[in-house]
């Protein structure tokens, strides 16, 4: 967003500075060169008058030259200014003077000097007025004026750009501060009109998202509860079926019961996730592994370093149980390790199973995900374990990564922020 603000400011600055530079260039051109052309007419009149005076009498009666003139046998030396020479010759012709005239630049002073040939072959040399060329102080003043304009334009452009882009900055901050529940936080409706309108629109969006998510979770919970009643009736009826059919019916009903139970648990996580406290992750991991091992699921804790996290004990234990049991059930055994790395606590769960095809790894956290070819048909589960575990871990500010091991099997890495005890 700062980039947008800077770009907007640069557009304003470039436009204004470009106009100022063009105006300054025109002014400098007029000051430096325009005066010389304007002095050609008066200079021609002065040369004509002086030439008449110098030619009116003989050599012995010739008056001394005026203060700005001198008589020489040769024209003044220096680079010829052809533009001034042509202009001055034309102006002298209008005054009735047809003698040769040359305008050159004095090597010492840098000022234009006019040389006019008299009838006796001598040259009258006239210096253009010095005020024709602007003094150095004028250029310094012009540069200072331009610098002040640029500084003022930059300051004003930055203020305008900040005001114009304020709604975008607010939008960026709001999106960046989305909570773990996926809902935008409330934004104060203050500032300019555009900022207030943007904040109001974001707040309405946040309210709608919150309402929609709460409605969705209530619907899932209600569906899970409502399924139990017809499932109970179906279970009772299945008891009266022949033996060869009863077992299949009861297996299907057990799977439906687990799906309903998983859906209800997922909804409960929405409400229990805020019951966070400081948890001894080492003790929690050890207890989870022992419970699964006692339930005849092969799970071992290979190493465990002390680590403390901020979490709901029941929720975090449910997430770890889902992940470890997944490895024990489908990977031939779970090997668990707890590591403390800087400010993160890592629970690494590895198994020796067939792994998951790489093209299916991005979908492992989708509800009811199954991998029939790679890991066998999912048994004793509803397909929501990984989805629930990921939901819990991410709400605790952590991350869950699942990847294939090079030596075979699957690796599940739970990363959580550590806290002081």
Coordinates of C-alpha atoms in Angstrom, one line a residue:
X1 CA 0.0 0.0 0.0
X2 CA 2.9 2.3 0.6
X3 CA 3.9 1.6 -2.9
X4 CA 0.5 2.9 -4.1
X5 CA 0.9 6.0 -2.0
X6 CA 4.4 6.7 -3.3
X7 CA 3.3 6.1 -6.9
X8 CA 0.4 8.5 -6.5
X9 CA 2.7 11.1 -4.9
X10 CA 5.2 10.7 -7.7
X11 CA 2.6 11.3 -10.3
X12 CA 1.6 14.6 -8.7
X13 CA 5.2 15.6 -8.1
X14 CA 6.2 14.8 -11.7
X15 CA 3.3 16.7 -13.2
X16 CA 3.8 19.9 -11.2
X17 CA 7.6 19.8 -11.4
X18 CA 7.5 19.3 -15.1
X19 CA 5.3 22.4 -15.5
X20 CA 7.6 24.4 -13.3
X21 CA 10.7 23.2 -15.1
X22 CA 9.2 24.2 -18.5
X23 CA 8.2 27.6 -17.1
X24 CA 11.7 28.1 -15.6
X25 CA 13.4 27.1 -18.8
X26 CA 11.3 29.6 -20.8
X27 CA 12.1 32.3 -18.2
X28 CA 15.8 31.5 -18.3
X29 CA 15.8 31.6 -22.1
X30 CA 14.1 35.0 -22.1
X31 CA 16.5 36.3 -19.5
X32 CA 19.7 35.0 -21.0
X33 CA 19.1 35.7 -24.7
X34 CA 16.0 37.8 -25.2
X35 CA 17.6 41.0 -23.8
X36 CA 20.4 41.0 -26.4
X37 CA 17.9 41.0 -29.3
X38 CA 15.9 43.8 -27.6
X39 CA 19.1 45.9 -27.2
X40 CA 19.8 45.7 -31.0
X41 CA 17.4 48.6 -31.8
X42 CA 18.8 51.1 -29.3
X43 CA 22.3 50.0 -30.0
X44 CA 21.8 50.6 -33.8
X45 CA 20.5 54.1 -33.0
X46 CA 23.5 54.8 -30.8
X47 CA 25.9 53.6 -33.4
X48 CA 24.3 55.6 -36.1
X49 CA 24.4 58.8 -34.1
X50 CA 28.0 58.2 -33.0
X51 CA 29.0 57.4 -36.6
X52 CA 27.5 60.7 -37.9
X53 CA 29.3 62.6 -35.3
X54 CA 32.6 60.9 -36.0
X55 CA 32.3 61.5 -39.7
X56 CA 31.0 65.1 -39.6
X57 CA 34.4 66.7 -39.2
X58 CA 37.9 66.0 -40.3
X59 CA 40.4 64.0 -38.6
X60 CA 41.9 67.0 -36.8
X61 CA 38.5 68.2 -35.6
X62 CA 37.1 64.8 -34.6
X63 CA 35.7 64.8 -31.1
X64 CA 36.7 62.2 -28.6
X65 CA 34.6 59.1 -28.6
X66 CA 31.8 58.7 -26.1
X67 CA 32.7 56.8 -22.9
X68 CA 31.4 53.5 -24.1
X69 CA 33.2 53.7 -27.5
X70 CA 36.7 53.5 -28.8
X71 CA 38.4 53.9 -32.1
X72 CA 40.7 51.2 -33.4
X73 CA 42.4 50.2 -36.6
X74 CA 40.9 46.8 -36.4
X75 CA 37.6 45.3 -35.4
X76 CA 37.2 43.8 -32.0
X77 CA 38.5 40.2 -31.6
X78 CA 36.4 37.4 -30.4
X79 CA 33.9 34.8 -31.5
X80 CA 31.4 36.3 -34.0
X81 CA 27.8 36.4 -32.9
X82 CA 26.2 36.0 -36.3
X83 CA 22.6 36.3 -35.0
X84 CA 23.4 39.7 -33.4
X85 CA 25.5 40.8 -36.4
X86 CA 22.6 40.2 -38.9
X87 CA 20.1 41.8 -36.6
X88 CA 22.3 44.9 -35.9
X89 CA 23.1 45.3 -39.7
X90 CA 19.4 45.2 -40.5
X91 CA 18.7 47.8 -37.8
X92 CA 21.5 50.1 -39.0
X93 CA 20.2 49.9 -42.5
X94 CA 16.9 51.2 -41.2
X95 CA 18.9 54.1 -39.7
X96 CA 20.6 54.8 -43.0
X97 CA 23.9 53.3 -42.1
X98 CA 25.4 50.9 -44.7
X99 CA 28.9 50.4 -43.2
X100 CA 30.2 47.0 -42.2
X101 CA 29.2 45.9 -38.7
X102 CA 30.4 42.9 -36.7
X103 CA 29.2 41.7 -33.3
X104 CA 31.7 39.5 -31.4
X105 CA 32.0 38.2 -27.8
X106 CA 34.7 39.7 -25.7
X107 CA 37.1 37.0 -24.4
X108 CA 37.6 38.6 -21.0
X109 CA 34.2 39.9 -20.1
X110 CA 32.0 37.6 -22.2
X111 CA 29.9 40.6 -23.3
X112 CA 28.8 41.3 -26.9
X113 CA 30.9 44.0 -28.6
X114 CA 29.8 45.8 -31.9
X115 CA 32.5 46.9 -34.3
X116 CA 31.4 49.5 -37.0
X117 CA 33.6 50.4 -39.9
X118 CA 33.9 54.2 -40.4
X119 CA 34.3 55.8 -43.9
X120 CA 38.1 56.3 -43.2
X121 CA 38.6 52.6 -42.7
X122 CA 38.9 52.7 -39.0
X123 CA 36.6 50.9 -36.6
X124 CA 34.4 52.3 -33.9
X125 CA 33.9 49.7 -31.2
X126 CA 30.8 49.8 -29.0
X127 CA 30.2 47.7 -25.9
X128 CA 26.7 46.4 -25.3
X129 CA 25.3 47.3 -21.9
X130 CA 26.4 44.9 -19.1
X131 CA 22.9 44.7 -17.6
X132 CA 21.9 42.8 -20.7
X133 CA 23.3 39.6 -19.2
X134 CA 21.6 38.6 -16.0
X135 CA 23.9 38.6 -12.9
X136 CA 24.9 35.4 -11.1
X137 CA 22.7 36.4 -8.1
X138 CA 19.6 36.2 -10.4
X139 CA 20.4 32.6 -11.3
X140 CA 20.9 31.8 -7.6
X141 CA 17.5 33.3 -6.8
X142 CA 15.9 31.5 -9.7
X143 CA 17.4 28.2 -8.4
X144 CA 16.2 28.8 -4.9
X145 CA 12.7 29.7 -6.1
X146 CA 12.6 26.4 -8.1
X147 CA 13.9 24.4 -5.1
X148 CA 11.2 25.9 -2.8
X149 CA 8.5 25.0 -5.3
X150 CA 9.8 21.4 -5.6
X151 CA 9.9 21.0 -1.8
X152 CA 6.4 22.5 -1.4
X153 CA 5.1 20.3 -4.2
X154 CA 6.6 17.1 -2.6
X155 CA 5.1 18.0 0.8
X156 CA 1.6 18.7 -0.6
X157 CA 1.7 15.6 -2.8
X158 CA 2.6 13.3 0.0
X159 CA -0.2 14.7 2.2
X160 CA -2.7 14.3 -0.7
X161 CA -1.5 10.8 -1.6
X162 CA -1.8 9.7 2.1
X163 CA -5.3 11.1 2.3
X164 CA -6.4 9.5 -1.0
X165 CA -4.9 6.1 -0.2
X166 CA -6.1 6.0 3.4
X167 CA -9.1 3.7 2.5
X168 CA -6.8 1.3 0.8
X169 CA -4.5 1.2 3.8
X170 CA -7.5 0.5 6.0
X171 CA -8.6 -2.3 3.7
X172 CA -5.1 -3.8 3.8
X173 CA -4.8 -3.7 7.6
X174 CA -8.3 -5.2 8.0
X175 CA -7.5 -8.1 5.7
X176 CA -4.2 -8.7 7.4
X177 CA -5.8 -8.7 10.8
X178 CA -8.4 -11.5 10.1
X179 CA -8.6 -13.7 13.1
X180 CA -8.3 -17.4 13.3
X181 CA -12.1 -17.7 13.0
X182 CA -11.9 -16.1 9.6
X183 CA -13.9 -13.0 10.6
X184 CA -12.7 -9.4 10.2
X185 CA -12.3 -7.4 13.4
X186 CA -14.5 -4.3 14.0
X187 CA -12.9 -1.2 12.4
X188 CA -13.6 2.3 14.0
X189 CA -15.6 4.4 11.5
X190 CA -13.6 7.6 11.8
X191 CA -11.7 9.9 9.5
X192 CA -12.6 11.2 6.1
X193 CA -15.8 10.3 4.3
X194 CA -14.2 7.7 2.1
X195 CA -12.5 6.2 5.2
X196 CA -15.8 6.0 7.1
X197 CA -17.6 4.5 4.2
X198 CA -14.8 1.9 3.8
X199 CA -14.9 1.0 7.5
X200 CA -18.6 0.7 7.5
X201 CA -18.6 -1.6 4.5
X202 CA -15.9 -3.8 6.1
X203 CA -17.9 -4.0 9.3
X204 CA -21.0 -5.0 7.5
X205 CA -19.0 -7.7 5.7
X206 CA -17.6 -8.9 9.0
X207 CA -21.1 -9.1 10.6
X208 CA -22.4 -11.1 7.6
X209 CA -19.4 -13.5 7.7
X210 CA -19.8 -14.1 11.4
X211 CA -23.6 -14.7 11.0
X212 CA -23.1 -17.0 8.1
X213 CA -20.4 -19.1 9.9
X214 CA -22.4 -19.3 13.1
X215 CA -25.5 -20.4 11.1
X216 CA -23.4 -23.0 9.2
X217 CA -22.0 -24.5 12.4
X218 CA -25.4 -24.6 14.0
X219 CA -26.8 -26.4 11.0
X220 CA -24.0 -29.0 11.1
X221 CA -24.5 -29.5 14.8
X222 CA -28.3 -29.8 14.4
X223 CA -27.8 -32.3 11.5
X224 CA -25.5 -34.4 13.6
X225 CA -27.9 -34.5 16.5
X226 CA -30.9 -35.2 14.3
X227 CA -29.1 -38.1 12.6
X228 CA -28.9 -40.0 15.9
X229 CA -32.6 -40.6 16.3
X230 CA -33.2 -42.4 13.0
X231 CA -29.9 -44.2 13.4
X232 CA -31.0 -45.6 16.8
X233 CA -34.3 -46.8 15.2
X234 CA -32.3 -48.4 12.4
X235 CA -30.0 -50.1 14.8
X236 CA -32.9 -51.6 16.7
X237 CA -34.4 -52.9 13.4
X238 CA -31.1 -54.3 12.3
X239 CA -31.1 -56.6 15.3
X240 CA -34.0 -58.5 13.8
X241 CA -32.2 -59.1 10.5
X242 CA -30.6 -62.4 9.5
X243 CA -27.1 -62.7 10.8
X244 CA -25.5 -62.5 7.3
X245 CA -27.2 -59.0 6.8
X246 CA -27.1 -57.7 10.4
X247 CA -23.3 -57.3 10.5
X248 CA -23.2 -55.2 7.3
X249 CA -26.0 -53.0 8.6
X250 CA -24.4 -52.5 11.9
X251 CA -21.1 -51.6 10.3
X252 CA -22.7 -49.0 8.1
X253 CA -24.5 -47.6 11.1
X254 CA -21.3 -47.4 13.1
X255 CA -19.7 -45.4 10.3
X256 CA -22.7 -43.0 10.2
X257 CA -22.5 -42.6 13.9
X258 CA -18.8 -41.7 13.7
X259 CA -19.5 -39.1 11.0
X260 CA -22.2 -37.5 13.1
X261 CA -20.0 -37.5 16.2
X262 CA -17.1 -35.9 14.2
X263 CA -19.3 -33.2 12.9
X264 CA -20.6 -32.4 16.4
X265 CA -17.0 -32.3 17.7
X266 CA -16.0 -29.9 14.9
X267 CA -18.7 -27.5 16.0
X268 CA -17.7 -27.8 19.6
X269 CA -14.2 -26.7 18.7
X270 CA -15.6 -23.4 17.6
X271 CA -16.7 -22.7 21.2
X272 CA -14.0 -24.3 23.2
X273 CA -11.0 -23.0 21.4
X274 CA -10.9 -19.8 23.5
X275 CA -10.6 -21.8 26.8
X276 CA -6.8 -21.6 26.4
X277 CA -4.3 -22.0 29.2
X278 CA -0.6 -22.8 29.5
X279 CA -0.2 -26.5 28.7
X280 CA 2.8 -28.8 29.4
X281 CA 3.1 -30.2 25.8
X282 CA 5.5 -32.9 26.9
X283 CA 3.2 -34.3 29.5
X284 CA 0.2 -34.0 27.1
X285 CA 2.0 -35.8 24.4
X286 CA 3.2 -38.6 26.7
X287 CA -0.4 -39.1 28.0
X288 CA -1.8 -39.2 24.5
X289 CA 0.7 -41.8 23.3
X290 CA 0.1 -44.0 26.4
X291 CA -3.7 -43.9 25.9
X292 CA -3.4 -45.0 22.3
X293 CA -0.8 -47.7 23.1
X294 CA -3.2 -49.0 25.8
X295 CA -5.9 -49.1 23.1
X296 CA -3.8 -51.5 21.1
X297 CA -2.6 -48.9 18.6
X298 CA 1.2 -49.1 18.1
X299 CA 2.5 -45.7 19.2
X300 CA 5.9 -44.9 20.9
X301 CA 7.4 -41.6 22.1
X302 CA 11.0 -41.7 21.0
X303 CA 12.1 -38.3 22.4
X304 CA 10.5 -35.4 24.2
X305 CA 12.0 -32.1 25.1
X306 CA 10.2 -29.8 27.6
X307 CA 7.9 -27.3 25.9
X308 CA 4.9 -25.1 27.0
X309 CA 2.2 -23.8 24.7
X310 CA -1.0 -21.8 25.0
X311 CA -3.9 -24.0 24.2
X312 CA -7.1 -25.7 25.3
X313 CA -5.9 -29.0 26.7
X314 CA -8.9 -31.0 25.5
X315 CA -8.7 -29.6 22.0
X316 CA -5.0 -30.0 21.6
X317 CA -5.1 -33.5 22.9
X318 CA -7.9 -34.3 20.4
X319 CA -5.7 -33.0 17.6
X320 CA -2.7 -35.0 18.6
X321 CA -4.8 -38.2 19.1
X322 CA -6.2 -37.8 15.6
X323 CA -2.8 -37.5 14.1
X324 CA -1.1 -40.2 16.1
X325 CA -3.9 -42.7 15.6
X326 CA -3.9 -41.9 11.9
X327 CA -0.2 -42.9 11.7
X328 CA -0.7 -46.0 14.0
X329 CA -3.8 -47.2 12.0
X330 CA -2.6 -46.6 8.5
X331 CA 1.2 -46.5 8.8
X332 CA 1.9 -49.6 10.8
X333 CA 2.9 -47.7 13.9
X334 CA 3.5 -44.2 15.1
X335 CA 6.9 -42.8 16.2
X336 CA 6.4 -39.5 18.0
X337 CA 9.1 -36.9 18.9
X338 CA 8.7 -33.6 20.7
X339 CA 11.4 -30.9 19.8
X340 CA 11.8 -27.4 21.1
X341 CA 13.3 -25.1 18.3
X342 CA 13.7 -21.4 19.2
X343 CA 10.2 -20.1 19.8
X344 CA 8.4 -23.1 18.3
X345 CA 7.5 -26.5 19.7
X346 CA 7.4 -29.3 17.1
X347 CA 5.6 -32.5 17.4
X348 CA 6.9 -34.9 14.7
X349 CA 4.9 -38.0 14.0
X350 CA 6.3 -40.6 11.5
X351 CA 5.1 -43.9 10.3
X352 CA 6.3 -46.7 8.0
X353 CA 3.3 -47.0 5.8
X354 CA 3.0 -46.6 2.0
X355 CA 2.6 -42.8 2.2
X356 CA 0.3 -40.7 0.1
X357 CA 0.7 -39.9 -3.6
X358 CA 2.2 -36.5 -4.1
X359 CA -0.7 -35.3 -6.3
X360 CA -3.1 -36.1 -3.4
X361 CA -1.2 -34.4 -0.6
X362 CA -2.8 -31.0 -1.1
X363 CA -6.2 -32.6 -0.4
X364 CA -5.4 -34.5 2.8
X365 CA -7.1 -31.9 5.0
X366 CA -10.4 -31.9 3.1
X367 CA -13.3 -33.4 5.0
X368 CA -14.0 -37.1 4.3
X369 CA -10.7 -37.4 2.4
X370 CA -9.8 -41.0 1.6
X371 CA -6.7 -42.5 -0.1
X372 CA -7.8 -45.9 -1.3
X373 CA -4.9 -46.8 -3.6
X374 CA -2.0 -45.7 -1.4
X375 CA -3.1 -46.5 2.2
X376 CA -6.0 -48.8 1.9
X377 CA -9.6 -48.0 2.6
X378 CA -10.0 -45.8 5.6
X379 CA -11.3 -47.9 8.6
X380 CA -12.5 -46.9 12.0
X381 CA -12.9 -43.3 11.0
X382 CA -15.2 -40.8 9.4
X383 CA -12.6 -39.0 7.4
X384 CA -12.7 -35.8 9.5
X385 CA -9.7 -36.4 11.8
X386 CA -7.1 -34.5 9.8
X387 CA -9.5 -31.7 9.1
X388 CA -10.3 -31.3 12.8
X389 CA -6.6 -31.5 13.8
X390 CA -5.7 -28.8 11.3
X391 CA -8.6 -26.6 12.5
X392 CA -7.4 -26.9 16.1
X393 CA -3.7 -26.3 15.4
X394 CA -4.2 -23.3 13.2
X395 CA -6.6 -21.7 15.7
X396 CA -3.7 -22.0 18.3
X397 CA -1.5 -20.0 16.0
X398 CA 0.4 -23.1 14.7
X399 CA 0.7 -25.0 11.5
X400 CA 0.3 -28.6 10.4
X401 CA 2.4 -30.1 7.6
X402 CA 2.1 -33.6 6.1
X403 CA 4.7 -34.9 3.8
X404 CA 6.1 -38.1 2.5
X405 CA 9.4 -39.4 3.9
X406 CA 12.3 -40.2 1.5
X407 CA 12.8 -43.6 3.2
X408 CA 9.0 -44.3 3.0
X409 CA 6.1 -43.5 5.2
X410 CA 4.4 -40.3 6.2
X411 CA 5.7 -37.4 8.4
X412 CA 3.2 -35.2 10.2
X413 CA 4.7 -32.0 11.8
X414 CA 2.7 -29.9 14.3
X415 CA 4.4 -26.5 14.9
X416 CA 3.1 -24.4 17.8
X417 CA 4.4 -21.2 19.4
X418 CA 6.1 -21.7 22.7
X419 CA 5.2 -19.6 25.8
X420 CA 7.0 -19.2 29.1
X421 CA 5.7 -21.3 32.0

